[in-house]
Coordinates of C-alpha atoms and ligand atoms in Angstrom, one line a residue:
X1 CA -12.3 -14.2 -21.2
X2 CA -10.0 -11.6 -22.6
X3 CA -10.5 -9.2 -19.2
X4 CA -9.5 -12.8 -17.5
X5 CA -6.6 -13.8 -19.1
X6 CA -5.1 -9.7 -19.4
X7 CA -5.7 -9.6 -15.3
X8 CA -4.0 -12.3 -14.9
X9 CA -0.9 -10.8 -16.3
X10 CA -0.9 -7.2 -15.8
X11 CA -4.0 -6.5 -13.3
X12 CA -4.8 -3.1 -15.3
X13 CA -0.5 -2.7 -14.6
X14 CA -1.5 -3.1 -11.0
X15 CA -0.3 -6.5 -10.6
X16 CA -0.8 -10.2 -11.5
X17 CA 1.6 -12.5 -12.7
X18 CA 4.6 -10.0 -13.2
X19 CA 3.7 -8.6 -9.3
X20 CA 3.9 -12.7 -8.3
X21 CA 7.1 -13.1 -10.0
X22 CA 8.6 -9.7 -8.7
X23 CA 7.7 -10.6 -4.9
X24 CA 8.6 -14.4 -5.4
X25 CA 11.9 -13.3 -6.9
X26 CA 12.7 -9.9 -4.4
X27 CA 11.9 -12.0 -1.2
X28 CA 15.0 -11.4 0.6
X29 CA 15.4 -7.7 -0.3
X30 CA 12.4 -6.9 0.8
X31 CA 12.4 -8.8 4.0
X32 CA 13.2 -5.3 6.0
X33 CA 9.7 -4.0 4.7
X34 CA 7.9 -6.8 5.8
X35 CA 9.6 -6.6 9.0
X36 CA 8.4 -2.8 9.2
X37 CA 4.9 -3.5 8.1
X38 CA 4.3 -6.6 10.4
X39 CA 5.9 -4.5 13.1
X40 CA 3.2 -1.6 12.4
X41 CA 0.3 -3.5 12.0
X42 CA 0.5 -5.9 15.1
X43 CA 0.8 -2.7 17.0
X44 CA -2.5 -1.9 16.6
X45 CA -5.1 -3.6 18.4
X46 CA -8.1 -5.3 16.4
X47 CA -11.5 -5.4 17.9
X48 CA -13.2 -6.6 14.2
X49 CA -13.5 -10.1 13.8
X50 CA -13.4 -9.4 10.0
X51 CA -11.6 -8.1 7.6
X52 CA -12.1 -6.6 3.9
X53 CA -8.8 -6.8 2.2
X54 CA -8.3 -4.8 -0.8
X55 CA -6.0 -5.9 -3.1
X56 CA -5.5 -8.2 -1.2
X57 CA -3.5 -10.3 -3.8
X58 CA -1.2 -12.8 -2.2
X59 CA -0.4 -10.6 0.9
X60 CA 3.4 -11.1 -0.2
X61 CA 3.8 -8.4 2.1
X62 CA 1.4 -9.3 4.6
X63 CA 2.3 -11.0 7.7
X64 CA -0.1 -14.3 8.6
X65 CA 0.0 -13.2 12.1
X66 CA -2.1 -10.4 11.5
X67 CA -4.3 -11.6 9.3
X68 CA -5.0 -14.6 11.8
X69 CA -6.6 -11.7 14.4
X70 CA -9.3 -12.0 12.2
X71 CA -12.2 -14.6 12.0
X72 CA -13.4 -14.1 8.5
X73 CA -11.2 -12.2 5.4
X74 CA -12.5 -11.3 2.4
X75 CA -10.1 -10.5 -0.1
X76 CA -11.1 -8.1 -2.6
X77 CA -8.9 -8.0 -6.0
X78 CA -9.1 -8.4 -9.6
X79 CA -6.6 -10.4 -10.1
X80 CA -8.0 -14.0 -10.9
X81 CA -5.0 -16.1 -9.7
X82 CA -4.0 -14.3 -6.9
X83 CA -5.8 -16.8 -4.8
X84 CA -3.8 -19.4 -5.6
X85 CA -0.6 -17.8 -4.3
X86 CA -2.8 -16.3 -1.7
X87 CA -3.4 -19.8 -0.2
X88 CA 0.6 -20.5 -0.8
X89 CA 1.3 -18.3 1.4
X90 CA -1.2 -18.1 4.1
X91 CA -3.8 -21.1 4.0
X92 CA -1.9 -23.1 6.7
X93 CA -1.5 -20.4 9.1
X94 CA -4.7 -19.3 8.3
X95 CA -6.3 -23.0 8.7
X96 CA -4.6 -23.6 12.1
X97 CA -5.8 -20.5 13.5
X98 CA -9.5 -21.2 12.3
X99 CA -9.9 -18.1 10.1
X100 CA -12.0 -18.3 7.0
X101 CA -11.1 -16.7 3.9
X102 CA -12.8 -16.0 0.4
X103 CA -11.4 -14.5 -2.9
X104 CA -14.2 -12.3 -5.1
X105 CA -12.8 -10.7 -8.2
X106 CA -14.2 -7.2 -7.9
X107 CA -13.1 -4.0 -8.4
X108 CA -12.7 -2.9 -4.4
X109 CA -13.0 0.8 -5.4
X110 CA -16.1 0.8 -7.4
X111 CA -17.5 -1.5 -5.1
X112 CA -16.4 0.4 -2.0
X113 CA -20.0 1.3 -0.8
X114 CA -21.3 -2.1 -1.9
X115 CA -18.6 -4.0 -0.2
X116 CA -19.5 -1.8 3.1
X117 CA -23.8 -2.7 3.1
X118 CA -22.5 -6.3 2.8
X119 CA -20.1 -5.9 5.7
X120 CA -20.8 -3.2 8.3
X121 CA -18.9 -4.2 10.9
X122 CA -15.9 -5.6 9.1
X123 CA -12.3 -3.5 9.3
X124 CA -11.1 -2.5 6.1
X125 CA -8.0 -2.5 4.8
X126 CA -6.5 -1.3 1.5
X127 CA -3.1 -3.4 1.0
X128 CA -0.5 -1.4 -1.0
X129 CA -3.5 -0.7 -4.1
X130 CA -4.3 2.6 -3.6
X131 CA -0.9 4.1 -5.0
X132 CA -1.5 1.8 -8.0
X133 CA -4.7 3.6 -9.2
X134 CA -2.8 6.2 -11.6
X135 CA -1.7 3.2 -13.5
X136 CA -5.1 1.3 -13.8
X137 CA -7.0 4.9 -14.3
X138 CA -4.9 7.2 -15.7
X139 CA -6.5 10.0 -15.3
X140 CA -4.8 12.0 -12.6
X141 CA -8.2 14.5 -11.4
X142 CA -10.2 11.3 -11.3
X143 CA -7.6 9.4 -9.0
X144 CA -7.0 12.4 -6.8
X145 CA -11.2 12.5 -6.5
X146 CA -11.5 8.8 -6.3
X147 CA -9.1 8.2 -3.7
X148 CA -9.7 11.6 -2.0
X149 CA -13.5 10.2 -1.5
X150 CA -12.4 7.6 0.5
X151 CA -11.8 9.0 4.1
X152 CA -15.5 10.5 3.1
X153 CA -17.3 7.0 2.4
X154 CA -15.4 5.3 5.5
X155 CA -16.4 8.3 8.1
X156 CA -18.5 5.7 10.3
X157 CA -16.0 2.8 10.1
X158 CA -12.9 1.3 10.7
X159 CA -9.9 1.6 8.2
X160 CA -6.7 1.9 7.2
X161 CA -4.3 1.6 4.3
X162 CA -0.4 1.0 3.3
X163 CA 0.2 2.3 0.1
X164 CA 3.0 3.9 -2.2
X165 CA 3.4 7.6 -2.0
X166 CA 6.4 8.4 -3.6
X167 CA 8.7 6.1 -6.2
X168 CA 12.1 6.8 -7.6
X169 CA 15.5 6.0 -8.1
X170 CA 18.5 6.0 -5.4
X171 CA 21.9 6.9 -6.1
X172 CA 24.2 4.5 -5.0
X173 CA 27.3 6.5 -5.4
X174 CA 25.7 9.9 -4.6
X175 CA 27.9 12.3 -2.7
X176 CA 27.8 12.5 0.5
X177 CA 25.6 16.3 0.5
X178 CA 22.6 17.5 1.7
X179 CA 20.8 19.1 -0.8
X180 CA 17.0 20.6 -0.4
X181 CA 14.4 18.5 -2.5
X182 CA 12.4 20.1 -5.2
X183 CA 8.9 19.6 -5.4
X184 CA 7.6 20.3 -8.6
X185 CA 4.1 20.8 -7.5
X186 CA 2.1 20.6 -11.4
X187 CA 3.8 17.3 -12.4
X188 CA 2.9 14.1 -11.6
X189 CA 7.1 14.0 -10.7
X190 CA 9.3 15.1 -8.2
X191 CA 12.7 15.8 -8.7
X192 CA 15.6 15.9 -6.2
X193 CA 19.1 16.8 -5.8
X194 CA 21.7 13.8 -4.9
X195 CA 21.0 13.0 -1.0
X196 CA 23.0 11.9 2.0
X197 CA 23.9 8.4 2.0
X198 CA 22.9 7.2 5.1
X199 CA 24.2 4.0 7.0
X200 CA 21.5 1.4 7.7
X201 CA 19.6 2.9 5.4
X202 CA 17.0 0.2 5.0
X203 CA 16.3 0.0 8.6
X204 CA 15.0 3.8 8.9
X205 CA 11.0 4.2 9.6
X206 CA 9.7 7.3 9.9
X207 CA 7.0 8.4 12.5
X208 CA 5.5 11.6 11.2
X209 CA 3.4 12.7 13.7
X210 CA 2.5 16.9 13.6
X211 CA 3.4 17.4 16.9
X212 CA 6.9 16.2 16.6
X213 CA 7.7 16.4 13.6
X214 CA 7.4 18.6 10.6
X215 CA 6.3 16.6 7.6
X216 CA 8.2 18.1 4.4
X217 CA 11.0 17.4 7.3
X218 CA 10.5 14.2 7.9
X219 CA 10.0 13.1 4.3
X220 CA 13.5 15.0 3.8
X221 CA 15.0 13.0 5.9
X222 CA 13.7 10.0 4.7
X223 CA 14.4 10.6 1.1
X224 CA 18.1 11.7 2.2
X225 CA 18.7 8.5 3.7
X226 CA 17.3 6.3 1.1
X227 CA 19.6 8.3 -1.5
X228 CA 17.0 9.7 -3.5
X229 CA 17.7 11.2 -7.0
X230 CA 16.5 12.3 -10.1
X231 CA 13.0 12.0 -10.9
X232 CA 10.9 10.4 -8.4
X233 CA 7.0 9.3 -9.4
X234 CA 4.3 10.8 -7.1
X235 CA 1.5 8.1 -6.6
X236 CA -1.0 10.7 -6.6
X237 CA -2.5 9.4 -3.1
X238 CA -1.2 12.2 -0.6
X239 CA -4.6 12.9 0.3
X240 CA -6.4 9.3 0.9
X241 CA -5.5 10.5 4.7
X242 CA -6.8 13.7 6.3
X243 CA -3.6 16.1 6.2
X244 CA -3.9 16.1 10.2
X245 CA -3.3 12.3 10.3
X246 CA -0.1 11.1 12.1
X247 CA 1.0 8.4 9.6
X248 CA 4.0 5.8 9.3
X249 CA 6.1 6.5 6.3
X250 CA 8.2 3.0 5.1
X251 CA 10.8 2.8 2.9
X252 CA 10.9 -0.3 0.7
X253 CA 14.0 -1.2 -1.7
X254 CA 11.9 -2.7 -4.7
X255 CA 14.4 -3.1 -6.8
X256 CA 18.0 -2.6 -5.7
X257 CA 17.8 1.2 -7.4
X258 CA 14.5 1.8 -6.8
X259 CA 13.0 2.9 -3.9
X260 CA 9.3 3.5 -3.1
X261 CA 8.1 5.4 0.0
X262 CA 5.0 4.0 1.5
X263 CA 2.2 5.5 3.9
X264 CA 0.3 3.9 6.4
X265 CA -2.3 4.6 8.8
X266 CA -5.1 3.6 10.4
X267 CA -8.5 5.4 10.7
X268 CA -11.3 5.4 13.5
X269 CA -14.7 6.3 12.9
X270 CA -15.0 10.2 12.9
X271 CA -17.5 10.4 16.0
X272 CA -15.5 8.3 18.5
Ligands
SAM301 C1 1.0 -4.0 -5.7 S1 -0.2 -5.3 -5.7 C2 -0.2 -5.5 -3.9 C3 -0.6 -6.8 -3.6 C4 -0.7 -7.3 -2.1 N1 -1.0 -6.2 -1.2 C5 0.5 -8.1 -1.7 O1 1.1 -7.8 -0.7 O2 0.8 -9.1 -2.4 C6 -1.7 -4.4 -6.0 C7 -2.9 -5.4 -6.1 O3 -4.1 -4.6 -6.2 C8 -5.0 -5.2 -7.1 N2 -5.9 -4.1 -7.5 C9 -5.6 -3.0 -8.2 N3 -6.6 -2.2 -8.3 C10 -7.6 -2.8 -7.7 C11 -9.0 -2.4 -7.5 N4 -9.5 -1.3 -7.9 N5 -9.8 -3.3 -6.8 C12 -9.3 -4.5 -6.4 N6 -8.0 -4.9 -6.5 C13 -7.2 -4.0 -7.2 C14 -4.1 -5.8 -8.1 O4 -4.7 -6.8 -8.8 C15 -2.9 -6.3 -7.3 O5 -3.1 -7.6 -6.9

């Protein structure tokens, strides 16, 4: 009952109650996001007629449109009251497109392989979680292993994930410079120098793909244009995707001096 009532609040600092309230009350800054991620994943075409969704939550950042490709969700997420805003948000779109959904409180990680022998065909989707796991483990060699392991588990099936990479504050009134960032490559942080302001800002998405585009590059440019400074929190998930994977890189303005970079991709079975 205890494990109940503290996952409704805090979901292991991963969510609940205090995620709810931030996404209820940040809708309209966070609108450009959504755009973004609605925009990236209806690009991709969806052979699966089901879907494993974890952490799942209320898909506050999920558009219905995609989840309505499916015919069957199952959302994966330890959060016991997620479902109610879950159906808030989506159960009519969801209903009038004749897809079935069911909550199960269960820790999508652990369960991974479980989840997969109950689902084999089903497309899998980790929604904004996996850059969460250094707050719910904290133990930074077992979430590097842990989410590392992924891409080895999911070899033989269809995946993908959006999830935050790197966090920090952005400087307002920094000066209009261009300064190289600093990775400090031991820490769990990053630390930059005061950025370019850039205009439009919040509409930038970045494509890193290896052929065009060089990633520290890319990130640069990302960061510059967000405003990035001081100490920025690395999410420890830089390698859920194989380094060769081209992958979309979305800024989203959590809080209106916080920024989090988040990666996205989508994975195909290794032998096809
Ligand atoms: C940042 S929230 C993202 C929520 C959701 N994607 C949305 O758009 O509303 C992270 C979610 O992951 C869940 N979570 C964290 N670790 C988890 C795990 N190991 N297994 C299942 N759910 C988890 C939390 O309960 C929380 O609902």
């Amino acid at each position: 009952m205890l494990d109940w009532v503290k996952d409704a609040l805090h979901a292991q600092e991963t969510g609940g109650l205090s995620w709810h309230a931030s996404a209820w009350m940040a809708k309209n800054r966070w609108e450009t996001t959504q755009r973004s991620i609605n925009a990236f994943l209806m690009g991709q075409s969806m052979t699966q007629s089901e879907l494993i969704l974890i952490g799942g939550s209320a898909g506050w950042m999920m558009p219905t449109s995609w989840l309505a490709k499916f015919k069957k969700i199952r959302i994966i997420d330890i959060d016991p009251l997620a479902s109610i805003f879950f159906n808030m948000n989506h159960g009519k779109g969801l209903k009038n497109a004749g897809t079935s959904w069911k909550f199960e409180r269960r820790d999508g990680l652990r369960e991974l392989t479980l989840l997969i022998k109950e689902s084999p065909n089903a497309f899998i989707w980790f929604d904004n979680v996996l850059g969460q796991q250094c707050f719910k483990l904290k133990d930074e060699d077992l979430v590097q292993r842990q989410l590392k392991h992924i891409k080895m588990v999911l070899k033989n099936h269809h995946w993908g994930s959006i999830h935050d990479w790197l966090s920090g504050p952005i400087d307002l009134a920094a000066p209009a410079s261009l300064h190289p960032i600093v990775f400090k490559d031991t820490s769990n942080t990053v630390s930059f120098a005061s950025a370019e302001p850039a205009a439009h800002a919040q509409e930038n998405i970045l494509v890193l793909n290896n052929k065009s585009m060089d990633f520290d590059t890319g990130t640069q440019l990302l960061l510059n244009a967000v405003n990035a400074s001081g100490q920025w929190q690395d999410h420890l998930s830089a390698e859920v995707f194989p380094s060769s994977q081209p992958c979309e890189l979305i800024p989203w303005f959590f809080k209106p001096n916080y920024c989090h970079l988040l990666l996205a991709s989508f994975m195909k079975p290794v032998d096809s």
